mmCIF file of C-alpha atoms in Angstrom:
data_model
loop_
_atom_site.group_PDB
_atom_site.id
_atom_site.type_symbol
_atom_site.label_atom_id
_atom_site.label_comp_id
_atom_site.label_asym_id
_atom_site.label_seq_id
_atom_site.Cartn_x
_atom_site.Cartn_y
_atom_site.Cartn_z
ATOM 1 C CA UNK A 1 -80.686 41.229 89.967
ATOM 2 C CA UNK A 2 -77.396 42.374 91.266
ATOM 3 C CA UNK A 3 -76.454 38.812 92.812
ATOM 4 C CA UNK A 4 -77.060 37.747 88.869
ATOM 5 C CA UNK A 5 -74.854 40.142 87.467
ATOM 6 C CA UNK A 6 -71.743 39.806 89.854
ATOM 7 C CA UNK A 7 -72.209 35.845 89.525
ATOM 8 C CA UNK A 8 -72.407 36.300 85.717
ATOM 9 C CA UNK A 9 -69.030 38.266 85.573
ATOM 10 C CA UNK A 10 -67.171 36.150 87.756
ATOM 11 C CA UNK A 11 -66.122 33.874 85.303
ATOM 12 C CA UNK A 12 -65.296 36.540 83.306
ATOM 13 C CA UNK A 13 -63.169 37.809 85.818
ATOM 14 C CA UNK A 14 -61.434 34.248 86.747
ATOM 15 C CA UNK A 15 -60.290 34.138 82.925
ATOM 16 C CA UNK A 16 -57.381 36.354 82.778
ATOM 17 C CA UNK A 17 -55.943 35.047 85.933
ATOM 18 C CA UNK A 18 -55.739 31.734 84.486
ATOM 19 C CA UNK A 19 -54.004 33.073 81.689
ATOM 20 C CA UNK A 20 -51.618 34.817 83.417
ATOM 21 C CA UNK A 21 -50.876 31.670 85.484
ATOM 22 C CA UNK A 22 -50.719 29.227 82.510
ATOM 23 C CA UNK A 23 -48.029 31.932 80.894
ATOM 24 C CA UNK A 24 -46.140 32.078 84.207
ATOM 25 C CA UNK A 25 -46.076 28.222 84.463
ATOM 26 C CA UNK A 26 -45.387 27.808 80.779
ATOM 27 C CA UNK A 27 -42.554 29.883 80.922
ATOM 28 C CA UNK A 28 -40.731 28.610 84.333
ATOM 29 C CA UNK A 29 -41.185 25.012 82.165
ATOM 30 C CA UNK A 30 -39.102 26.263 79.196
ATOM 31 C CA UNK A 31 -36.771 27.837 81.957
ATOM 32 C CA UNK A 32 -36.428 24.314 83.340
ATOM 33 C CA UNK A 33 -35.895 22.854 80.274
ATOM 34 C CA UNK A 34 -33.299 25.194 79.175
ATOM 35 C CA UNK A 35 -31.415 25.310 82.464
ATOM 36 C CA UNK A 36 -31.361 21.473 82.076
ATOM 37 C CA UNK A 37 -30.382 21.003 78.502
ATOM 38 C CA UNK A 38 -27.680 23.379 78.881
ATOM 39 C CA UNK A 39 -24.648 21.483 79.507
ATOM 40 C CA UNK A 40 -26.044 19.206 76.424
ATOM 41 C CA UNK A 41 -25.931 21.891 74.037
ATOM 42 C CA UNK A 42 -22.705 23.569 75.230
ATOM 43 C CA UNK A 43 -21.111 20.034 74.817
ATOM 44 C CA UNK A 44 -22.805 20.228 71.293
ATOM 45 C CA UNK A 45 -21.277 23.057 70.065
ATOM 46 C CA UNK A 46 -18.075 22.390 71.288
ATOM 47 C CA UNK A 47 -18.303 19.512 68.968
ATOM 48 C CA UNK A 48 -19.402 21.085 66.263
ATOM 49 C CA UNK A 49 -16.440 23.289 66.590
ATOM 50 C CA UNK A 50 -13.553 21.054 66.985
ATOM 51 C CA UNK A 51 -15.051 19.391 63.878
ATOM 52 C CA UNK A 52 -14.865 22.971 62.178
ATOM 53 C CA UNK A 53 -11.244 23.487 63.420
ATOM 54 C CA UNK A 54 -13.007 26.409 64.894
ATOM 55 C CA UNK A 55 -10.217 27.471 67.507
ATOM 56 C CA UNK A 56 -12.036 30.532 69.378
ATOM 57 C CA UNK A 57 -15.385 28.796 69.533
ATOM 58 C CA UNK A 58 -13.705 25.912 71.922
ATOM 59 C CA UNK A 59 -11.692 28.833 74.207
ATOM 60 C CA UNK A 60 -15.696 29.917 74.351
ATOM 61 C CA UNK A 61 -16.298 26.921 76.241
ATOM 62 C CA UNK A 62 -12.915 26.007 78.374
ATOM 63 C CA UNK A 63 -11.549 27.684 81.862
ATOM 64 C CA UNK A 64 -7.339 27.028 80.225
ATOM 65 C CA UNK A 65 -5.766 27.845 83.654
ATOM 66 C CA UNK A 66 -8.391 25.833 85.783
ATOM 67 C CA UNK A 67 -7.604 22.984 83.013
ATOM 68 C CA UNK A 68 -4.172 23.351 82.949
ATOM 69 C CA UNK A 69 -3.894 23.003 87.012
ATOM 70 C CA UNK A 70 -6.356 19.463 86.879
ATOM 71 C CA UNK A 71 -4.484 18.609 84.296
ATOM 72 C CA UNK A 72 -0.986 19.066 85.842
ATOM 73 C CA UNK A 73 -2.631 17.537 88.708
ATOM 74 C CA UNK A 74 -3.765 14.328 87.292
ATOM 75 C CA UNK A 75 -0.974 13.879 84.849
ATOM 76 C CA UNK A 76 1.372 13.966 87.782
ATOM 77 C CA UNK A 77 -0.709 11.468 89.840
ATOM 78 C CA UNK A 78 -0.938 8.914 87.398
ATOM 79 C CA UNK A 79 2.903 8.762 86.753
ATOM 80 C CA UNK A 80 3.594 8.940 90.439
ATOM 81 C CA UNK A 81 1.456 5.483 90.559
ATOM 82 C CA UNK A 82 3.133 4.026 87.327
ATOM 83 C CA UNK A 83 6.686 4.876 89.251
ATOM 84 C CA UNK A 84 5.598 2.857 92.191
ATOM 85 C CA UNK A 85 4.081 -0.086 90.096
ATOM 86 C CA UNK A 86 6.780 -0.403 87.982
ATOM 87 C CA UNK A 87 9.576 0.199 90.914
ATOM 88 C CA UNK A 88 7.734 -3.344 92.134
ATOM 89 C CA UNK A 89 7.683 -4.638 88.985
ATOM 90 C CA UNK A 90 10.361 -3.502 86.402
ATOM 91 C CA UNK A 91 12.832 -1.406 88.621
ATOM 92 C CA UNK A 92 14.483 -0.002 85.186
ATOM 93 C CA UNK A 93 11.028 0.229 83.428
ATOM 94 C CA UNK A 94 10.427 2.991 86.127
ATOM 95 C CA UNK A 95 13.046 5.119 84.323
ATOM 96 C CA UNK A 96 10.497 6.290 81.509
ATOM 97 C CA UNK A 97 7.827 7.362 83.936
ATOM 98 C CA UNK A 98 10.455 9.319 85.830
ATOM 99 C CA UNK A 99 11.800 10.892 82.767
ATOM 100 C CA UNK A 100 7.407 11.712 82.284
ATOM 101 C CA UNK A 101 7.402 13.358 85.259
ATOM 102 C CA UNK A 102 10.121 15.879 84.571
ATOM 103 C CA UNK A 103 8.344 16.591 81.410
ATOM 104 C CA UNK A 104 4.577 17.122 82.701
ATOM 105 C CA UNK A 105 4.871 20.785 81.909
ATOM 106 C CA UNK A 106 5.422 21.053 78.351
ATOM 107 C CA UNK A 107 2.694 17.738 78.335
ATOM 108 C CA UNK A 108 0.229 20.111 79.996
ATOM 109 C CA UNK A 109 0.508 23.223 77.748
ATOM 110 C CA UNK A 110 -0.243 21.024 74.530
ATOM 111 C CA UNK A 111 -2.967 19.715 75.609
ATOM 112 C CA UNK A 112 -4.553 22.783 77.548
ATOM 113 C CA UNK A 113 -5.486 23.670 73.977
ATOM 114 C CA UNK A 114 -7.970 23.714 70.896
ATOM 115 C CA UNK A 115 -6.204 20.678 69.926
ATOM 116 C CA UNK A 116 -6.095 19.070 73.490
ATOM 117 C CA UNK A 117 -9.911 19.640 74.096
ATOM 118 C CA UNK A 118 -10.495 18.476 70.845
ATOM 119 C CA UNK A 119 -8.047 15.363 71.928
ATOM 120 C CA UNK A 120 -10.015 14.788 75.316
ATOM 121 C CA UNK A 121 -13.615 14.773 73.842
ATOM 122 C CA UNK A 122 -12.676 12.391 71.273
ATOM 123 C CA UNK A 123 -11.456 9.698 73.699
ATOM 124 C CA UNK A 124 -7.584 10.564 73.180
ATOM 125 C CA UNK A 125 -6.567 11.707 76.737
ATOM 126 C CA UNK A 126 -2.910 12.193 77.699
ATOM 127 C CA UNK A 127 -0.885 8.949 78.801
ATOM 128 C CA UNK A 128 2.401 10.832 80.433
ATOM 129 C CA UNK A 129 5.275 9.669 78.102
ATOM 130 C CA UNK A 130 7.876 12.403 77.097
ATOM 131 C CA UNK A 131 7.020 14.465 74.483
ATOM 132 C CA UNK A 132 3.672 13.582 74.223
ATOM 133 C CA UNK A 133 1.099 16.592 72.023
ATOM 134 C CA UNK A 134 -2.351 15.791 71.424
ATOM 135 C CA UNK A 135 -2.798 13.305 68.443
ATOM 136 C CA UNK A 136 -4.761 14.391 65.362
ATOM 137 C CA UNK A 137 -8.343 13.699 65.280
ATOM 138 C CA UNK A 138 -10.119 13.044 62.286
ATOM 139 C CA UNK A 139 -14.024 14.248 61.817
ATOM 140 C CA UNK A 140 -17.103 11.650 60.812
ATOM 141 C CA UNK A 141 -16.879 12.125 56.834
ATOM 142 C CA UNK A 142 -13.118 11.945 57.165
ATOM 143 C CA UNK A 143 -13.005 8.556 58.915
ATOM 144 C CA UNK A 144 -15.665 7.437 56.294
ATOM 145 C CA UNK A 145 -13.718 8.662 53.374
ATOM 146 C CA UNK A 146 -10.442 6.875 55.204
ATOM 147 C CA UNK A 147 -12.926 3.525 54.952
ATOM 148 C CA UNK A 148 -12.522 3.751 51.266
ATOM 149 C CA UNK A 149 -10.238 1.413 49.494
ATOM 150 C CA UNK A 150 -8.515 4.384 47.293
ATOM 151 C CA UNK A 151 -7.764 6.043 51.032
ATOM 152 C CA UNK A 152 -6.173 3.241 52.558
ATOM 153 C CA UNK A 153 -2.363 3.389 52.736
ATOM 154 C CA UNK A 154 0.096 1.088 51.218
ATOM 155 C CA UNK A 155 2.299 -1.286 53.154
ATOM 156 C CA UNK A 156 5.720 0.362 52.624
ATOM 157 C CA UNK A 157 3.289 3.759 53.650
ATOM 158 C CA UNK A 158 5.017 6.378 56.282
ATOM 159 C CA UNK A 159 2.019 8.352 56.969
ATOM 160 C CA UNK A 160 0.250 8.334 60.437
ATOM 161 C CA UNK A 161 -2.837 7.253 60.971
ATOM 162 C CA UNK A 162 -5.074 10.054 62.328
ATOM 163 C CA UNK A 163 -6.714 9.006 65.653
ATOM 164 C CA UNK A 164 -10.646 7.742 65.201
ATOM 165 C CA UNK A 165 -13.565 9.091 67.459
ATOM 166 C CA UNK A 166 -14.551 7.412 70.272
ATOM 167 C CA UNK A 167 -17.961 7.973 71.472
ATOM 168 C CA UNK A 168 -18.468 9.137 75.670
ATOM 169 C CA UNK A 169 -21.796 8.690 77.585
ATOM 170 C CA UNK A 170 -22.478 12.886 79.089
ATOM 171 C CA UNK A 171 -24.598 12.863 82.100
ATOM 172 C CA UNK A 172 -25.180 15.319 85.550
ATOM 173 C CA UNK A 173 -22.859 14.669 88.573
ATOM 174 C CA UNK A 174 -24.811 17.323 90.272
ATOM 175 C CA UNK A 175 -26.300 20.507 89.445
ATOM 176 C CA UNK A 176 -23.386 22.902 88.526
ATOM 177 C CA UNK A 177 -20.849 19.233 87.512
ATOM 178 C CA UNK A 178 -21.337 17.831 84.247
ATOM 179 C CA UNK A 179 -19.129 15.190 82.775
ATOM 180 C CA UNK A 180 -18.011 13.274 79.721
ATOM 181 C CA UNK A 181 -16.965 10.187 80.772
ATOM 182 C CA UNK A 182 -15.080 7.425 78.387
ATOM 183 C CA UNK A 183 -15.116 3.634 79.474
ATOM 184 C CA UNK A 184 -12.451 2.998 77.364
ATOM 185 C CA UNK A 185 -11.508 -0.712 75.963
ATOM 186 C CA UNK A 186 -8.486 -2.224 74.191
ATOM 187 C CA UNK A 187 -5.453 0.444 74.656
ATOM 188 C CA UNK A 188 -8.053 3.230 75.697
ATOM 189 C CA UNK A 189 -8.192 3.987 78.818
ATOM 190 C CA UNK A 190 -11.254 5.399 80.894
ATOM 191 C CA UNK A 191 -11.470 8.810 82.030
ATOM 192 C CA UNK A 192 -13.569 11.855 82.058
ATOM 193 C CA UNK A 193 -14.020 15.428 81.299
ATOM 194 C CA UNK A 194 -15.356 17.399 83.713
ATOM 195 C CA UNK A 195 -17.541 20.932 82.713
ATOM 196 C CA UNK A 196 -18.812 23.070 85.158
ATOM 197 C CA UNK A 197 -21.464 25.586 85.138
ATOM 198 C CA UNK A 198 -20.992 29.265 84.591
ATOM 199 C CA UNK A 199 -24.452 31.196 85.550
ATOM 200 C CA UNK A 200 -27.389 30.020 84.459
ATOM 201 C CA UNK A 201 -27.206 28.662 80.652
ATOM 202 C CA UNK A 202 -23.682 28.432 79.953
ATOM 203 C CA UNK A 203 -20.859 25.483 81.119
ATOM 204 C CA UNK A 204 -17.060 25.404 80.790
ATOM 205 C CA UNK A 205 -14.404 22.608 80.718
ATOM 206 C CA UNK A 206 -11.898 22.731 83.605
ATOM 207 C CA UNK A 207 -10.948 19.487 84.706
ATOM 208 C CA UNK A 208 -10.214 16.374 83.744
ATOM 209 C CA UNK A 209 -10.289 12.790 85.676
ATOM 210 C CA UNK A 210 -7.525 10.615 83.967
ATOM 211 C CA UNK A 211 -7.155 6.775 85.095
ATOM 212 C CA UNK A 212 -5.487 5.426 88.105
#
Protein backbone atom coordinates (compact mmCIF):
# COMPACT_ATOMS: atom_id res chain seq x y z
CA UNK A 1 0.00 0.00 0.00
CA UNK A 2 2.72 2.42 0.76
CA UNK A 3 4.77 1.58 -2.57
CA UNK A 4 1.16 2.71 -4.22
CA UNK A 5 0.93 5.84 -2.55
CA UNK A 6 4.59 7.21 -2.99
CA UNK A 7 4.34 6.00 -6.80
CA UNK A 8 0.95 7.79 -7.02
CA UNK A 9 2.42 11.18 -5.75
CA UNK A 10 5.39 11.16 -7.73
CA UNK A 11 3.98 12.67 -10.57
CA UNK A 12 2.51 14.98 -8.51
CA UNK A 13 5.67 15.87 -7.20
CA UNK A 14 7.59 16.00 -10.78
CA UNK A 15 4.92 18.78 -11.79
CA UNK A 16 6.13 21.84 -10.20
CA UNK A 17 9.66 21.20 -11.14
CA UNK A 18 8.75 21.25 -14.64
CA UNK A 19 7.16 24.39 -14.17
CA UNK A 20 9.74 25.99 -12.59
CA UNK A 21 12.10 24.84 -15.39
CA UNK A 22 9.81 25.80 -18.32
CA UNK A 23 9.62 29.51 -16.49
CA UNK A 24 13.41 29.53 -16.07
CA UNK A 25 13.93 28.51 -19.76
CA UNK A 26 11.16 30.76 -20.97
CA UNK A 27 12.59 33.59 -19.44
CA UNK A 28 16.53 33.15 -20.37
CA UNK A 29 14.69 32.93 -24.16
CA UNK A 30 13.13 36.43 -23.87
CA UNK A 31 16.58 37.44 -22.26
CA UNK A 32 18.18 36.19 -25.47
CA UNK A 33 15.93 37.76 -27.54
CA UNK A 34 16.16 41.05 -25.95
CA UNK A 35 19.93 41.07 -25.57
CA UNK A 36 19.89 40.35 -29.36
CA UNK A 37 17.37 42.78 -30.64
CA UNK A 38 18.91 45.46 -28.76
CA UNK A 39 21.14 47.23 -31.02
CA UNK A 40 17.94 46.99 -33.54
CA UNK A 41 15.77 48.90 -31.40
CA UNK A 42 18.33 51.45 -30.14
CA UNK A 43 19.04 52.11 -33.91
CA UNK A 44 15.14 52.44 -34.07
CA UNK A 45 14.68 55.02 -31.84
CA UNK A 46 17.41 56.95 -32.83
CA UNK A 47 15.50 57.17 -36.00
CA UNK A 48 12.52 57.94 -34.78
CA UNK A 49 14.17 60.82 -33.12
CA UNK A 50 16.14 62.50 -35.72
CA UNK A 51 12.83 62.33 -37.63
CA UNK A 52 11.22 64.19 -34.52
CA UNK A 53 14.11 66.76 -34.44
CA UNK A 54 14.26 65.29 -31.02
CA UNK A 55 17.86 66.63 -30.02
CA UNK A 56 18.32 64.96 -26.39
CA UNK A 57 16.85 61.64 -27.44
CA UNK A 58 19.95 61.18 -30.09
CA UNK A 59 22.74 62.49 -27.20
CA UNK A 60 20.74 59.33 -25.41
CA UNK A 61 22.25 57.17 -27.85
CA UNK A 62 25.87 58.75 -28.95
CA UNK A 63 29.45 58.63 -26.93
CA UNK A 64 30.25 62.79 -28.62
CA UNK A 65 33.93 62.65 -27.48
CA UNK A 66 34.55 58.92 -28.56
CA UNK A 67 32.77 60.22 -31.96
CA UNK A 68 34.45 63.22 -32.23
CA UNK A 69 38.10 61.41 -31.87
CA UNK A 70 36.96 58.53 -34.88
CA UNK A 71 35.77 61.14 -36.51
CA UNK A 72 38.86 63.44 -36.41
CA UNK A 73 40.57 60.29 -37.07
CA UNK A 74 39.00 59.23 -40.23
CA UNK A 75 38.37 62.65 -41.61
CA UNK A 76 42.07 63.22 -41.41
CA UNK A 77 42.94 59.86 -43.07
CA UNK A 78 40.91 60.22 -45.95
CA UNK A 79 42.33 63.72 -46.90
CA UNK A 80 45.83 62.56 -46.17
CA UNK A 81 45.07 59.85 -49.11
CA UNK A 82 43.27 62.46 -51.41
CA UNK A 83 46.68 64.73 -50.87
CA UNK A 84 48.77 61.89 -52.09
CA UNK A 85 46.40 60.90 -55.05
CA UNK A 86 46.00 64.11 -56.22
CA UNK A 87 49.90 65.19 -55.60
CA UNK A 88 50.24 62.18 -58.47
CA UNK A 89 47.61 63.34 -60.29
CA UNK A 90 46.70 67.12 -60.15
CA UNK A 91 49.72 68.64 -58.16
CA UNK A 92 47.53 72.03 -57.73
CA UNK A 93 44.24 70.04 -57.21
CA UNK A 94 46.05 68.91 -53.93
CA UNK A 95 45.70 72.51 -52.68
CA UNK A 96 41.91 72.02 -51.61
CA UNK A 97 42.54 68.87 -49.65
CA UNK A 98 45.38 70.64 -47.88
CA UNK A 99 43.34 73.64 -47.16
CA UNK A 100 40.62 70.39 -45.67
CA UNK A 101 43.05 69.35 -43.53
CA UNK A 102 43.68 72.59 -41.71
CA UNK A 103 40.02 72.81 -41.29
CA UNK A 104 39.15 69.15 -39.86
CA UNK A 105 38.38 70.68 -36.52
CA UNK A 106 35.60 72.93 -37.01
CA UNK A 107 34.41 69.83 -39.73
CA UNK A 108 34.41 67.54 -36.69
CA UNK A 109 32.41 69.64 -34.15
CA UNK A 110 29.42 70.02 -36.74
CA UNK A 111 29.04 66.88 -37.32
CA UNK A 112 29.68 65.37 -33.71
CA UNK A 113 26.08 66.54 -33.34
CA UNK A 114 22.17 65.95 -33.42
CA UNK A 115 22.45 67.15 -36.85
CA UNK A 116 25.67 65.12 -37.77
CA UNK A 117 24.19 61.77 -36.43
CA UNK A 118 21.19 62.56 -38.05
CA UNK A 119 23.58 63.32 -41.29
CA UNK A 120 25.51 59.89 -40.87
CA UNK A 121 22.40 57.58 -40.52
CA UNK A 122 20.85 59.02 -43.46
CA UNK A 123 23.74 58.20 -45.83
CA UNK A 124 25.22 61.92 -45.78
CA UNK A 125 28.71 61.34 -44.20
CA UNK A 126 31.37 64.06 -44.21
CA UNK A 127 33.57 64.43 -47.51
CA UNK A 128 36.53 66.86 -45.97
CA UNK A 129 36.08 70.12 -48.04
CA UNK A 130 36.37 73.46 -46.04
CA UNK A 131 33.56 74.52 -44.38
CA UNK A 132 31.68 71.61 -44.68
CA UNK A 133 28.27 71.26 -41.72
CA UNK A 134 26.04 68.46 -41.99
CA UNK A 135 23.43 68.91 -44.86
CA UNK A 136 19.71 69.02 -44.03
CA UNK A 137 17.85 65.88 -44.07
CA UNK A 138 14.43 65.67 -44.94
CA UNK A 139 11.94 62.92 -43.16
CA UNK A 140 9.68 60.18 -45.31
CA UNK A 141 6.36 62.40 -45.62
CA UNK A 142 8.58 65.36 -46.41
CA UNK A 143 10.37 63.77 -49.38
CA UNK A 144 6.84 62.53 -50.47
CA UNK A 145 5.25 65.88 -50.17
CA UNK A 146 8.62 67.30 -52.15
CA UNK A 147 7.36 64.51 -54.99
CA UNK A 148 4.40 66.68 -55.52
CA UNK A 149 4.21 68.88 -58.51
CA UNK A 150 3.01 72.13 -56.36
CA UNK A 151 6.48 71.36 -54.20
CA UNK A 152 8.79 71.26 -56.91
CA UNK A 153 10.89 74.42 -57.41
CA UNK A 154 11.01 76.64 -60.36
CA UNK A 155 13.96 76.97 -62.69
CA UNK A 156 15.15 80.51 -61.80
CA UNK A 157 14.55 78.81 -57.90
CA UNK A 158 17.50 79.64 -55.19
CA UNK A 159 16.42 77.27 -52.62
CA UNK A 160 18.48 74.11 -51.68
CA UNK A 161 17.43 70.99 -52.08
CA UNK A 162 17.25 69.15 -48.72
CA UNK A 163 19.33 65.90 -48.83
CA UNK A 164 17.01 62.51 -49.43
CA UNK A 165 17.36 59.30 -47.19
CA UNK A 166 19.37 56.70 -48.12
CA UNK A 167 18.61 53.39 -46.75
CA UNK A 168 21.86 51.22 -44.76
CA UNK A 169 21.83 47.39 -44.25
CA UNK A 170 22.48 47.13 -39.79
CA UNK A 171 23.97 43.89 -38.88
CA UNK A 172 26.46 42.34 -35.77
CA UNK A 173 30.28 42.66 -36.25
CA UNK A 174 30.55 40.86 -33.03
CA UNK A 175 28.86 40.80 -29.84
CA UNK A 176 29.40 44.28 -28.21
CA UNK A 177 30.09 46.00 -32.40
CA UNK A 178 27.14 46.82 -34.27
CA UNK A 179 27.19 48.73 -37.48
CA UNK A 180 25.28 50.67 -40.10
CA UNK A 181 26.93 50.28 -43.07
CA UNK A 182 26.04 52.33 -46.52
CA UNK A 183 27.21 50.84 -49.98
CA UNK A 184 26.82 53.94 -51.46
CA UNK A 185 26.36 54.49 -55.47
CA UNK A 186 26.49 57.51 -57.80
CA UNK A 187 28.26 60.49 -55.67
CA UNK A 188 27.63 58.50 -52.32
CA UNK A 189 30.18 57.06 -50.99
CA UNK A 190 30.29 53.83 -48.70
CA UNK A 191 30.92 53.94 -45.15
CA UNK A 192 29.66 52.92 -41.83
CA UNK A 193 28.53 53.79 -38.44
CA UNK A 194 29.78 51.99 -35.85
CA UNK A 195 27.56 51.51 -32.23
CA UNK A 196 28.86 49.79 -29.49
CA UNK A 197 27.31 48.20 -26.58
CA UNK A 198 26.83 49.77 -23.21
CA UNK A 199 25.74 46.87 -20.55
CA UNK A 200 23.38 44.65 -21.36
CA UNK A 201 20.31 46.30 -23.41
CA UNK A 202 21.54 49.54 -24.39
CA UNK A 203 24.19 50.62 -27.53
CA UNK A 204 25.86 53.95 -28.35
CA UNK A 205 27.35 55.53 -31.54
CA UNK A 206 31.10 56.26 -31.33
CA UNK A 207 32.75 55.73 -34.44
CA UNK A 208 32.51 56.04 -37.75
CA UNK A 209 34.37 54.16 -40.85
CA UNK A 210 34.48 56.77 -43.76
CA UNK A 211 35.89 55.58 -47.33
CA UNK A 212 39.42 55.19 -48.38
Amino acid sequence: MRQEKTQANRPTARKPVAAVVTGVAIVVLVLVVLIYASPYLVLGRVRDAVQQRDAQMIDRYVDYPALRESLKQQVTQMLSRRVQTQKLQHPFAALGALVGMALVDPLVDAYATPDGVAALLAGLPPRGEPGETPPPVIDQQSEAASQQPEARPSPGSSATPQAPRAKGSAGYRDMNTFAVSYAGGGDRPAYSVIFHRRGWFSWQIDAVELPS
